[in-house]
């Protein structure tokens, strides 16, 4: 009978019934294996992330379940699965399993659960700073974080993978557990193999890096992504860890523009770094948007700007090892920017305190756990807001649901950040000197960048542990 | 890993054992001879190649699609999914993984229809390409599951380029060897041997074809298992031998009719 059926021209049997049944019976459903209802911890352009536990109790670990936005296998879902399937490094997020839900055509990715990320960690420090409270963390925490970020990126780069979207929200940190305090680089959805570019990269995703972390060559229209672009982003993150301020913060209205050239963002970079000298970046003239740059910008407007001055205002001394490494990461000329490997050899990392595997170095983790989001918290913020206020008294200025942003992708993240920045802008706005001095003292205690600020008894005790 | 073959899923999960391969094909080999089985694969590899060319995909993408196709049937009988559906599905998935850019659903279906009608009418007669987007999308999930999400495939092209560079750029040699690598996709070697060995075997055949005696010392200095290279060479030469006495246009319809086919749900 089957053969008869086959011979009818217009009605082929695409799939064998027995095969289909067998595969269906062997396939496990994500909701059969994991409990995650009501446990959403993240939402963004990438989809939804849930905190999950195994139903059978075979372990009591937390897992992160990411439901990819949309249905079916988009190209970014394909890339994410393809790459994560191959990647194995202690500082890169580990894909445990993929679930394909045939009925609703949803794709689920199972990861280890990371309780923290740099977006929340930095936010926590900013909030503490604004309310003039100090946060107790190990002196070497920033160094440990940076080292592990570099280690993970070095692994990716040496395996011909570019991240292309590095930002604090994509740098996860493991909470209590066997991998306590371990950095995990995440959100590789846009990552690509670049050993044999089949297509100019810029053609595929018009805008991939959140502007604040975008290298100047991208803003000037560079057609290809490079390792150096990831390194610039790491430099930005390093600066932000040292100061709790996004170094190239810039108001954004239109995030998803396809035009790479972005006047305000370049202006912000020059305001911090100074306008690049010819000798510092010879190939700048070859950039596609160089003519626009010449038309729009005047070197003389940035004569008093330099990275050392900017960092000095934030109490990072120009003669410190941290500063000298930062400067090498944030070189304007992509060809002269150092590689992740060179960065890991920097004297900063051989200077005391040495980086630790657990970035919290065994100390108590001061950051709150991720909050669960309600499905309708977009409209109804009162509930979660109340909870937030209770649990995180330090965070005075949280306008709404920014807790939501777990490894958030470009859009929401930048928008919320922008909001946050505006609200706390008083610190820098009118009276930068005054406002910031307070903050810097605290900063030293928070991240232990400099030795002098460590006055309190508690702080001394704390530091003795390292 | 994506840059390191030895740590890749390709090496760790998809270097198959010849005996296992033969055992897993028992169901199909009960109905087809070894040679008939190979001829059917040869045919569908052609469909993938032509589809890829029509869609202006690079050879790398086409090769990856072909390997997906072979991997699926290495673990499953031809009857599980109609290869005429799986072939374009492999092309579709490979183009996304290799970041060629997503081929639109309608363009894929239209191309399948044109290709089947214009280039393979000797096999399908008046029959049109019978599948639609929803079939491809459903099939794609099954394909991904059966590949165990191993989507990065290492191909012999890159090692080939490096070897030819090492030999001293020789465009004629490269062209020949490149084509032999393309032909190797019609055999099982991509399931059985690492891509660099396939590249060496292709170079070896190319040298013999071109009478390049002077490269003997270069091969002698290679630190590779020459038995393996010989096995690959033999598999490819066997293919060429088969082609000599084979007229696909005449034989394929009978072969397709003989091919094990999916059975529908039992009627109640």
XYZ file of C-alpha atoms in Angstrom, chain A residues 75 79 164 192 198-208 218 221-225 258, chain B residues 58 99-102:
27
model
C 20.494 32.686 11.120
C 25.218 30.575 14.391
C 31.318 41.477 18.053
C 30.996 34.492 13.570
C 32.394 34.547 2.774
C 30.726 37.898 2.814
C 31.849 41.289 4.006
C 30.703 41.179 7.572
C 29.081 44.562 7.603
C 26.572 43.376 5.032
C 24.990 40.873 7.356
C 24.166 42.799 10.485
C 24.058 46.506 9.904
C 24.656 47.330 13.536
C 25.885 44.813 16.022
C 33.457 50.912 13.138
C 32.592 52.840 8.467
C 35.079 49.955 8.666
C 33.663 47.187 6.520
C 35.082 44.239 8.399
C 35.016 43.211 11.986
C 22.122 51.025 9.485
C 30.186 29.177 -2.350
C 26.569 32.865 7.090
C 25.951 33.272 3.485
C 22.850 35.114 4.509
C 19.419 33.622 4.771
